[in-house]
Short mmCIF file of C-alpha atoms in Angstrom, two decimals:
data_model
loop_
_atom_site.label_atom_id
_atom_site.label_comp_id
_atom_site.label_asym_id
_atom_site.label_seq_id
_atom_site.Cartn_x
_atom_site.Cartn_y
_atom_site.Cartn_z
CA UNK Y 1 -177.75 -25.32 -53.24
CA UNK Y 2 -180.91 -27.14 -51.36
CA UNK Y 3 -183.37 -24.93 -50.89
CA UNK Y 4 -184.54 -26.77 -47.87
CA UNK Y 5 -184.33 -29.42 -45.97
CA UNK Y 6 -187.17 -31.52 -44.11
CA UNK Y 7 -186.92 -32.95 -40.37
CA UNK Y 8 -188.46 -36.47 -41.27
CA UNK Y 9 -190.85 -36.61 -37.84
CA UNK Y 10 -191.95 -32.87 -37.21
CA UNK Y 11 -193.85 -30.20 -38.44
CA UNK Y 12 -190.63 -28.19 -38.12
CA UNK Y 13 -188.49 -27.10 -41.24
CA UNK Y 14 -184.49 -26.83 -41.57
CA UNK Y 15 -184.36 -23.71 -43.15
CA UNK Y 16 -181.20 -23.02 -45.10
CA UNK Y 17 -178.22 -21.88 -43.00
CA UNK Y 18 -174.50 -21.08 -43.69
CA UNK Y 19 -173.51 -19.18 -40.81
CA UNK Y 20 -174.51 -19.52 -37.92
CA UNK Y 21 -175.46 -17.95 -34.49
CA UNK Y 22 -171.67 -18.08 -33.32
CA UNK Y 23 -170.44 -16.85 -36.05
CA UNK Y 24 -169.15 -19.83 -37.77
CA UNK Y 25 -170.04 -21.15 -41.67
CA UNK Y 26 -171.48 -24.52 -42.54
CA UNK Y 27 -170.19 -24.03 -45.65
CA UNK Y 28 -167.56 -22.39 -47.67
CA UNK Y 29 -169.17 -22.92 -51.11
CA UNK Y 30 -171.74 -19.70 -51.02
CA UNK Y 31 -169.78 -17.30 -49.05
CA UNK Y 32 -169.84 -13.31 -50.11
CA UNK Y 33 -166.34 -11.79 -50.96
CA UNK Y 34 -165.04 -10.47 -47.36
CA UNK Y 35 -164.98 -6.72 -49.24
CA UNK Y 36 -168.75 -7.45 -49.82
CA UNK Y 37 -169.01 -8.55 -45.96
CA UNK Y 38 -167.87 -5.77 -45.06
CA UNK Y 39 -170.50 -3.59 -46.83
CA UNK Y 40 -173.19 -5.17 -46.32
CA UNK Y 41 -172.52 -5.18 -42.16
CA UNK Y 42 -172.03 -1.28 -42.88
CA UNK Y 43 -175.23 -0.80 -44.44
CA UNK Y 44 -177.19 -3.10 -41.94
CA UNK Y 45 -175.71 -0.69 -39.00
CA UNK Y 46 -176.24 2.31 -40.49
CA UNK Y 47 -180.04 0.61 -40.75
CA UNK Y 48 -179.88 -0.07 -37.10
CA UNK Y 49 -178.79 3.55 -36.36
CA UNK Y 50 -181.43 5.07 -38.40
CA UNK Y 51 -183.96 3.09 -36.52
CA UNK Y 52 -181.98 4.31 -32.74
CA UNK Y 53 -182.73 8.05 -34.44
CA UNK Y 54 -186.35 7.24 -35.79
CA UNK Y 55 -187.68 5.68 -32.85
CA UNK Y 56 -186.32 9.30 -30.47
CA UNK Y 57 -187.88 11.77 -33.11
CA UNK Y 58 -190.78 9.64 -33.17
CA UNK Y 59 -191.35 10.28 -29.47
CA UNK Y 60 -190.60 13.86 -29.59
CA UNK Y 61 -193.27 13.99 -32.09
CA UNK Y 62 -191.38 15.00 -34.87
CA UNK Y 63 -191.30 11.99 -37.16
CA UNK Y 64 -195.10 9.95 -37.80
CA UNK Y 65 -195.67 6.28 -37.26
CA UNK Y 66 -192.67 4.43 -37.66
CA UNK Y 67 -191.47 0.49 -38.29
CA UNK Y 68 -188.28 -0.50 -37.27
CA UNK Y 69 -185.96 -2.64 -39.41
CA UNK Y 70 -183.90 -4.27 -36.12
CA UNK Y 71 -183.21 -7.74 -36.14
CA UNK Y 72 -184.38 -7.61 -39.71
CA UNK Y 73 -181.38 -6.47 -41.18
CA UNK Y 74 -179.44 -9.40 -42.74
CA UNK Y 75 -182.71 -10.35 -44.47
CA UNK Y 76 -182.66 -7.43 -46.22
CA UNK Y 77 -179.24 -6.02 -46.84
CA UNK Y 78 -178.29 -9.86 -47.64
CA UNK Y 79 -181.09 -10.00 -50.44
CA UNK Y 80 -180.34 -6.65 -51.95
CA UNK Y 81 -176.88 -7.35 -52.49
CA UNK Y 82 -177.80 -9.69 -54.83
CA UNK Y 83 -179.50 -6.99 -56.86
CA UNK Y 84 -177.75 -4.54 -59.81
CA UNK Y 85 -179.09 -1.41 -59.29
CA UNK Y 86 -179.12 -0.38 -62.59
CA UNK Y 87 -181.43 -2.91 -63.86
CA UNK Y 88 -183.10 -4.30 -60.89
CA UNK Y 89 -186.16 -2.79 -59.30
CA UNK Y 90 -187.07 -3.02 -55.10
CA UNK Y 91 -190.76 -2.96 -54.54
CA UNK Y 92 -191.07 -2.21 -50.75
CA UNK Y 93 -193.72 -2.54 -48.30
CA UNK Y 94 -192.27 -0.60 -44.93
CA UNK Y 95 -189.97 -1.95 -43.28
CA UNK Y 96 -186.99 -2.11 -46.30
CA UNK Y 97 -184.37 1.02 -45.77
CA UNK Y 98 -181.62 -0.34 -46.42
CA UNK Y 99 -182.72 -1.88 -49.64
CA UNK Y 100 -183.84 1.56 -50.68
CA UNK Y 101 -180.77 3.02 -50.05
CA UNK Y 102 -179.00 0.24 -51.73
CA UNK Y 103 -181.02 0.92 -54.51
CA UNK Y 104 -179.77 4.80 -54.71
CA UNK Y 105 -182.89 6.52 -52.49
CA UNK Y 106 -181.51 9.06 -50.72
CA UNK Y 107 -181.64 9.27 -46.94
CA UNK Y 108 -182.94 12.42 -46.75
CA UNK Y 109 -185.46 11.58 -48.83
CA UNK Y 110 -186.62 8.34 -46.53
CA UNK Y 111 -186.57 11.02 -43.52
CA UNK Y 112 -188.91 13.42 -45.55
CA UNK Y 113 -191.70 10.88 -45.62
CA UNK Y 114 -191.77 10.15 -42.06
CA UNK Y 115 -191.92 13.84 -41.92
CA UNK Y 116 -195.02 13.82 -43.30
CA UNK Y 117 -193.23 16.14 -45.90
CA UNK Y 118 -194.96 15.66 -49.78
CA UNK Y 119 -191.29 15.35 -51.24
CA UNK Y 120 -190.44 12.09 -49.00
CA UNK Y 121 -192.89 10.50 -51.58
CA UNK Y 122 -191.04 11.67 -54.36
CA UNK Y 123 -188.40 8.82 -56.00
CA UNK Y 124 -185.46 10.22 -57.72
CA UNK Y 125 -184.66 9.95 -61.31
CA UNK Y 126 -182.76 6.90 -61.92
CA UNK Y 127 -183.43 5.43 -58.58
CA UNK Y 128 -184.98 2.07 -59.75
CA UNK Y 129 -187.54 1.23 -56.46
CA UNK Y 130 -191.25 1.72 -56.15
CA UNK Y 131 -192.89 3.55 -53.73
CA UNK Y 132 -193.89 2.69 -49.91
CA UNK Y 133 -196.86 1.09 -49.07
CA UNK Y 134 -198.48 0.58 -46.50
CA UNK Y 135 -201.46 -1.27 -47.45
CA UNK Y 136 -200.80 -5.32 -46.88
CA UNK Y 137 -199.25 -6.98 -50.27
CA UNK Y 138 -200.99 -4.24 -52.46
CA UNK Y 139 -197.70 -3.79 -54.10
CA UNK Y 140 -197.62 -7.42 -55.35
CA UNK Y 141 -199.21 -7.14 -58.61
CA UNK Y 142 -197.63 -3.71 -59.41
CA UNK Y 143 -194.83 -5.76 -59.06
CA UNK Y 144 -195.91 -8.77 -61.39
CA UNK Y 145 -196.79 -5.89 -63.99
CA UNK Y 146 -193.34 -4.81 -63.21
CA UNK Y 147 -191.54 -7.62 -64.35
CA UNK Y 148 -193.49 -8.98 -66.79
CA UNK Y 149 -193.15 -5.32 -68.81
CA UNK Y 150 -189.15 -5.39 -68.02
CA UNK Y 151 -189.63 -8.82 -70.10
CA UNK Y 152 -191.93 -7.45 -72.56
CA UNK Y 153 -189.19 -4.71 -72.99
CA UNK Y 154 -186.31 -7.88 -73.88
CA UNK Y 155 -184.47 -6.33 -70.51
CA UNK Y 156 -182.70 -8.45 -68.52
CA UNK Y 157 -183.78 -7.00 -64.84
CA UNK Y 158 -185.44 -8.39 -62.25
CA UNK Y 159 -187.66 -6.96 -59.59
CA UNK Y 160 -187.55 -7.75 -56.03
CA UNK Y 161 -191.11 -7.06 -54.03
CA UNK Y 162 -190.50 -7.32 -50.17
CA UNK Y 163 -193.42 -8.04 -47.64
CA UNK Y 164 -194.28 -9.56 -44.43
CA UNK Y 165 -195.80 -13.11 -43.16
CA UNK Y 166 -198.76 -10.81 -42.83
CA UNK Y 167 -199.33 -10.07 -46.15
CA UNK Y 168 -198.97 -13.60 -47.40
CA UNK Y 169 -202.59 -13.64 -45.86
CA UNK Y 170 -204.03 -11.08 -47.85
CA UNK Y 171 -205.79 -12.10 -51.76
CA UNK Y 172 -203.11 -10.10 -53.79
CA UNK Y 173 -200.01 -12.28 -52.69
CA UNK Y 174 -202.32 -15.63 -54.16
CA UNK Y 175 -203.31 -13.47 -57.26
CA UNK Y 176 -200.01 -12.37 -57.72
CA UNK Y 177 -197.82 -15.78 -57.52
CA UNK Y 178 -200.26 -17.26 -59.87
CA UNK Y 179 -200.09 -14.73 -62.39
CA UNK Y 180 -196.06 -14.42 -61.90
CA UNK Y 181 -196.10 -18.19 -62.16
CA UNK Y 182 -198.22 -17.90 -65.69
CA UNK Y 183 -196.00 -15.82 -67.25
CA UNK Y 184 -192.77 -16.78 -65.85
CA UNK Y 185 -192.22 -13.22 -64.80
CA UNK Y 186 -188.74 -12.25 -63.50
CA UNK Y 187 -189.90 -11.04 -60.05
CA UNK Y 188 -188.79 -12.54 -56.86
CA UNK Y 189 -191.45 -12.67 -53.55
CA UNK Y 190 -188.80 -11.81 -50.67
CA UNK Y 191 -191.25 -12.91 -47.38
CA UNK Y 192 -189.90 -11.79 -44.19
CA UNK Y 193 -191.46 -13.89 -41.86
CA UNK Y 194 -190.68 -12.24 -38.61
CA UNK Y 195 -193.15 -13.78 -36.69
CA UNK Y 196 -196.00 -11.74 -36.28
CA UNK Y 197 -198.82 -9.76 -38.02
CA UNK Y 198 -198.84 -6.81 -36.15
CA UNK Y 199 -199.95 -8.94 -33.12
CA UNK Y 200 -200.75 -12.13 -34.67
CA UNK Y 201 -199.14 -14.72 -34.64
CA UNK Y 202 -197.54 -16.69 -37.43
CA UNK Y 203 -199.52 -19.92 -35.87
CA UNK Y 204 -203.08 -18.33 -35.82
CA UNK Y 205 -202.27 -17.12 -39.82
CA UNK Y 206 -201.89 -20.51 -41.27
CA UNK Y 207 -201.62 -24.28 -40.95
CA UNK Y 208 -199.05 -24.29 -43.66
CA UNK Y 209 -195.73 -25.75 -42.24
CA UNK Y 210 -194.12 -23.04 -44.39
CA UNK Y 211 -195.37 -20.35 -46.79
CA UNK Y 212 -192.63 -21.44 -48.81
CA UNK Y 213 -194.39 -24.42 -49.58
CA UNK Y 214 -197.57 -22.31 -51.25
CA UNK Y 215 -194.93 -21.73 -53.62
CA UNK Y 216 -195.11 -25.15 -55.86
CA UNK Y 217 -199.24 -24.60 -56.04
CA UNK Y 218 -198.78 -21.58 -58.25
CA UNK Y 219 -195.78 -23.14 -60.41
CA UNK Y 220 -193.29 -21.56 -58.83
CA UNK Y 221 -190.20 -22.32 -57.08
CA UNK Y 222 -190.00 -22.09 -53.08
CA UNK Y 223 -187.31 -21.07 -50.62
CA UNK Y 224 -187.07 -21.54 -46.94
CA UNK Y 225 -183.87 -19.40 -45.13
CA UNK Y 226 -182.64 -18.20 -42.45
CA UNK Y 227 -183.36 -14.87 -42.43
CA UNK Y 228 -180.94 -14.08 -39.82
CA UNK Y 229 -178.31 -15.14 -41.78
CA UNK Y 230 -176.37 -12.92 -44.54
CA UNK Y 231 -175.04 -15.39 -46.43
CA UNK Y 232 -177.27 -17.85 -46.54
CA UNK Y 233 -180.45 -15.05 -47.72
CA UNK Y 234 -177.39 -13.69 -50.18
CA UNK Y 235 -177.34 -17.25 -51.59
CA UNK Y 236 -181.07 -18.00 -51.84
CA UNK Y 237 -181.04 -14.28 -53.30
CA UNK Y 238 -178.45 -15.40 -56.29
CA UNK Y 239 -180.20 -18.69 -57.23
CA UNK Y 240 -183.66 -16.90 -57.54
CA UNK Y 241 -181.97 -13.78 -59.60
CA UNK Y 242 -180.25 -16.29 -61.74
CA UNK Y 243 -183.48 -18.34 -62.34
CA UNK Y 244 -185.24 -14.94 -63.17
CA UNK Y 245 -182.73 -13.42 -65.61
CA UNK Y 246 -182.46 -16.78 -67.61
CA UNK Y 247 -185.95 -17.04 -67.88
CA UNK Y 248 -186.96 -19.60 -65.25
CA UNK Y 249 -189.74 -17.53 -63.74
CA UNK Y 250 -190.15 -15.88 -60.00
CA UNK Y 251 -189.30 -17.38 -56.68
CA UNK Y 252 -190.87 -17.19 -53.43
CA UNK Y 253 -188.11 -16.66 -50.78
CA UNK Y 254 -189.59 -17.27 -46.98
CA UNK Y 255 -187.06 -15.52 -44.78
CA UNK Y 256 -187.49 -16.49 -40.81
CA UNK Y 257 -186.27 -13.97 -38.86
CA UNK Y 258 -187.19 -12.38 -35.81
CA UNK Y 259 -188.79 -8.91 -35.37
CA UNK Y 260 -187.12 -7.70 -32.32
CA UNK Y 261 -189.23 -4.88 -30.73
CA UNK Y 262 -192.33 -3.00 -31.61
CA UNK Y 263 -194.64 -3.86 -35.28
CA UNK Y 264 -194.43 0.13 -35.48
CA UNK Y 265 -193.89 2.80 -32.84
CA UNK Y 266 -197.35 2.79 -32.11
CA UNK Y 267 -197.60 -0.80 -31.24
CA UNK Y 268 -196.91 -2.24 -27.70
CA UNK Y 269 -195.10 -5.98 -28.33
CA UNK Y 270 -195.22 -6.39 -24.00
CA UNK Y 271 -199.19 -7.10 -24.68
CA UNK Y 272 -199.14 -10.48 -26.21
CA UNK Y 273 -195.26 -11.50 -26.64
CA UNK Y 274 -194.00 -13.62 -24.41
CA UNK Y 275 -191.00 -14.94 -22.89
CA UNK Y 276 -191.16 -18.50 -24.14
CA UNK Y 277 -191.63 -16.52 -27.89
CA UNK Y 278 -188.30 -14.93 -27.64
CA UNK Y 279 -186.06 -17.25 -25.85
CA UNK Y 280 -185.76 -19.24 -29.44
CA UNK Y 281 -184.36 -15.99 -31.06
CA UNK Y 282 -181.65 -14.97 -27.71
CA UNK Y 283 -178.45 -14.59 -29.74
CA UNK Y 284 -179.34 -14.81 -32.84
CA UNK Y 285 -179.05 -11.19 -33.50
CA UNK Y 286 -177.97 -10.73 -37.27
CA UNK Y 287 -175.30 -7.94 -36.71
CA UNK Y 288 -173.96 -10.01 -34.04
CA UNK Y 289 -173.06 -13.04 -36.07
CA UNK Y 290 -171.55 -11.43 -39.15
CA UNK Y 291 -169.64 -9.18 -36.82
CA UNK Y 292 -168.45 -12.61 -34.88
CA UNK Y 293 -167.25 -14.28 -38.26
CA UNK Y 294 -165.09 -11.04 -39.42
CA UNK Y 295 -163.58 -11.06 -35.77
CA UNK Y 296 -162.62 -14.60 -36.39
CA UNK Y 297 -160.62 -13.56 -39.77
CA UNK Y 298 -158.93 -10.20 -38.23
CA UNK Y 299 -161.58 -8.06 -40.13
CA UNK Y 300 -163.49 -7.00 -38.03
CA UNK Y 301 -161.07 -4.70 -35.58
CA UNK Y 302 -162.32 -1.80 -32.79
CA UNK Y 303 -160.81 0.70 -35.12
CA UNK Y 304 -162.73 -0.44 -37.68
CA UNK Y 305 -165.75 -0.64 -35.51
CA UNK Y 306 -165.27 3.02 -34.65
CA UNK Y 307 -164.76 4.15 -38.22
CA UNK Y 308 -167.91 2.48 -39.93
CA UNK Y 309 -169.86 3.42 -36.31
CA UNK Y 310 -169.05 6.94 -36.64
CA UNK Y 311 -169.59 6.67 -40.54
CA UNK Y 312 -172.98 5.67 -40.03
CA UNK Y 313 -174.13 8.17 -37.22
CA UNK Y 314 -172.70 11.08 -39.22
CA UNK Y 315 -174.50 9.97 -42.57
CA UNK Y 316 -177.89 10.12 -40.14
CA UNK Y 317 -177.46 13.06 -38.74
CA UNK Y 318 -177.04 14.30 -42.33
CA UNK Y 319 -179.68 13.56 -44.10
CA UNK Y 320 -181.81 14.63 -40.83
CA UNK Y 321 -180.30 18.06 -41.02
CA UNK Y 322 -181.02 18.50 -44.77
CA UNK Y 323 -184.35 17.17 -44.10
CA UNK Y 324 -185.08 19.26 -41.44
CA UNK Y 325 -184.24 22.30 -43.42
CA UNK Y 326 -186.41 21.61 -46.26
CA UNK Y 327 -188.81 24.07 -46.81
CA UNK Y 328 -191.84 23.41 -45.74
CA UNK Y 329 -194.47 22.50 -48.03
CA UNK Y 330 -197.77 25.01 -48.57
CA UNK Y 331 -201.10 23.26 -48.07
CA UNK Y 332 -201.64 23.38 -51.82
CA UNK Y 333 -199.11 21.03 -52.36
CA UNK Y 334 -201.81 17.98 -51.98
CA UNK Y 335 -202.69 19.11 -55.55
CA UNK Y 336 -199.02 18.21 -56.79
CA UNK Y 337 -197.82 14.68 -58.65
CA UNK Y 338 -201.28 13.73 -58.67
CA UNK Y 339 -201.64 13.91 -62.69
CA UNK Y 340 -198.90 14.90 -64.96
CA UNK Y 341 -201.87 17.07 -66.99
CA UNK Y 342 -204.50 18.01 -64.62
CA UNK Y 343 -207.92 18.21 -65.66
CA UNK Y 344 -210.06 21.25 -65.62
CA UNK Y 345 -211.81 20.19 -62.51
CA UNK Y 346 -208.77 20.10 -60.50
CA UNK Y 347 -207.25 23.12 -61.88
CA UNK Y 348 -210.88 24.85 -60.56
CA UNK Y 349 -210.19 23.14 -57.14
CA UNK Y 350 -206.56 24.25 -57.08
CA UNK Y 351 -208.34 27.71 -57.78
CA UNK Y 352 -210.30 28.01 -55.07
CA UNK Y 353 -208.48 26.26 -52.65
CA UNK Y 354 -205.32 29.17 -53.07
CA UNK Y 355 -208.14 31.55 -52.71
CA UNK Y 356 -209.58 30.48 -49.58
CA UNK Y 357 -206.55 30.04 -48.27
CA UNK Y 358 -205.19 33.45 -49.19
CA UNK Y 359 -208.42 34.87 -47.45
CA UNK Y 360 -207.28 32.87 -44.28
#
C-alpha cells in the first residue's frame, strides 16, 4: 500500500483514498468484507445518533460540555476495526465513542460521565481502553508506557492513542513519538486532523505540509489518509497494526477529515468558519459514501436502513434510561477510586467531611 503520494508542484498532499466521495473504490485490493461494512456503518450511525441525543440534553442542561463525533466517524470506526479487543488497548482523548464502544465500554457508562456522575469515570473489568482526557495529548506517554509494558510483558497487543491536529502542537506528542520511536513500542498515533484547534486553524498551527511528515524525524513511520474514508483509514489501520505486532515499531497515522459543527457544545464554529472553509468538505460526508457504495451492491436497502436506524435509536435511549436511573452519587463520593489504600490523612478528611455534611 503507498502511504502517500506527493503532487510534484504544490504544497498540497494526495492523501490515501479508496473510496471515494460518490461512493465508488479506487481499488479493490484493501476492501473490508461487506459483513464488516456493514458493521462498521452501524456503529458510525449509532455514533451519529448519540451525538443528535447529546447535543438536546446538553441544551436542556442535563448532560455537561460535550464534543461531537459527526463527520468524524469513518476515521474512527474505520481505525478501530482494525483493533482485537482482547489484546488491543484505545487511549482516547474526547471525541472517540465509537472506538470505546468497540472496545466493550458500555453506553451507559459514556452517558454517566457527561452526567457529571463519578461512575462514568469508572472502566469496566476487561474493557481494554484508558480513560478520557481532556487535557491536549497528555495521554500520549501513558500510552508509550502502555505499549512498551505490553512488550515488556512478551504480549502481542497493540495500543491505539487517538488525538486531534491540536494536540500535535502540544510537547507530549514530540516527547512521546521519540520515545515510541526509541523503543520500537507497539503503539499507533491515530491524528484526526479535522481542521481546527478549537478555533485555530490547521494553517496558523504549523508550516509542516503534513504532520505526517514529523513522523520520519522521530524514526518512525508516517501516514497520510483520508479520514473520510472507511476503507482507506481501515487499510492504513492494518499496515500500522501489522508493523506493531511484528515488531516494527509505532506509526503516526494523519487522518484529514472534516469536523462538521461545533469543537464542543460550548463553542460557536459561525465566529471564524467560513464559507470558502467548508465548500472543500460539501459531500464528503463519511456516512454518506459508505452508504452510497452498499446501495451500489444491493446492501444497503430502506428496510435495512430502518432496521439498523431503529437499532441504533433504541440502544440510545437505553443506556440513557439506565443512566438516568442511576443512583445518584453522595458528595463523599469525591473521596472514592482515588487510592486503592487510603492514607490516614484522607481517611481523617473523609471523617470530617461525612460529619459536616451530616450536620448540614
Amino acid at each position: 500500500m503507498e502511504p502517500h503520494r506527493f503532487s510534484p508542484d504544490t504544497d498540497g498532499v494526495v492523501p490515501l483514498t479508496i473510496l471515494d466521495r460518490n461512493g465508488v473504490v479506487c481499488s479493490e485490493s484493501n476492501l473490508m468484507p461487506e459483513d464488516a461494512i456493514l458493521a462498521a456503518l452501524e456503529w458510525m450511525i449509532l455514533a451519529r445518533t448519540f451525538d443528535d441525543k447529546a447535543k438536546s440534553l446538553q441544551r436542556q442542561g442535563r448532560f455537561g460540555t460535550f464534543s461531537s463525533v459527526r463527520g468524524q466517524e469513518a476515521s474512527i470506526v474505520g481505525a478501530a476495526c482494525a483493533l482485537d479487543p482482547m489484546r488491543d488497548w484505545v487511549v482516547p482523548q474526547y471525541r472517540e465513542l465509537p472506538a470505546l464502544l468497540m472496545q466493550g465500554l458500555p453506553l451507559e457508562s459514556f452517558s454517566l460521565y457527561f452526567m457529571g456522575h463519578p461512575a462514568g469515570g469508572v472502566i469496566p473489568p476487561g474493557v481494554n481502553v484508558l480513560p478520557i482526557q481532556i487535557s491536549l495529548a497528555a495521554q500520549l506517554p501513558q500510552a508509550v508506557g502502555l505499549a512498551w509494558g505490553l512488550r515488556h510483558q512478551g504480549a502481542d497487543g497493540v495500543v491505539a492513542a487517538f488525538f486531534g491536529d491540536g494536540a500535535s502542537s502540544e510537547g507530549d506528542f514530540h516527547e512521546s513519538l521519540n520515545l515510541a520511536g526509541v523503543r520500537k513500542a507497539p503503539v499507533i498515533f491515530f491524528l484526526q486532523n479535522n481542521g481546527w484547534a478549537i478555533s485555530t486553524p490547521r494553517r496558523a498551527q504549523s508550516a509542516a505540509r503534513t504532520l505526517a511528515e514529523r513522523a520520519p524525524g522521530y524514526g518512525v513511520e508516517g501516514i497520510i489518509v483520508d479520514g473520510n474514508d472507511l476503507f482507506a483509514v481501515n487499510a492504513a489501520m492494518q499496515e500500522a497494526v501489522h508493523r506493531a505486532r511484528a515488531g516494527e515499531g509505532p506509526t503516526l497515522i494523519e487522518s484529514v477529515t472534516w469536523r462538521a459543527g461545533a469543537h464542543n457544545t460550548a463553542d460557536d464554529p459561525t465566529r471564524y468558519v467560513t464559507d470558502d472553509d467548508e465548500a472543500p468538505w460539501a459531500g464528503t460526508d463519511p456516512i454518506h459514501r459508505v452508504k452510497k457504495y452498499l446501495e451500489a451492491k444491493g446492501i444497503w436497502t430502506k428496510d435495512e436502513a430502518q432496521r439498523i436506524e431503529a437499532a441504533c435509536t433504541s440502544e440510545v435511549d437505553r443506556a440513557i434510561a439506565v443512566a438516568r436511573q442511576t443512583p445518584a452519587a453522595s458528595s463523599d463520593a469525591l473521596f472514592d477510586h482515588v487510592y486503592s489504600s487510603p492514607p490516614a490523612r484522607v481517611v481523617d478528611q473523609r471523617a470530617r467531611w461525612a460529619a459536616m455534611y451530616k450536620d448540614n
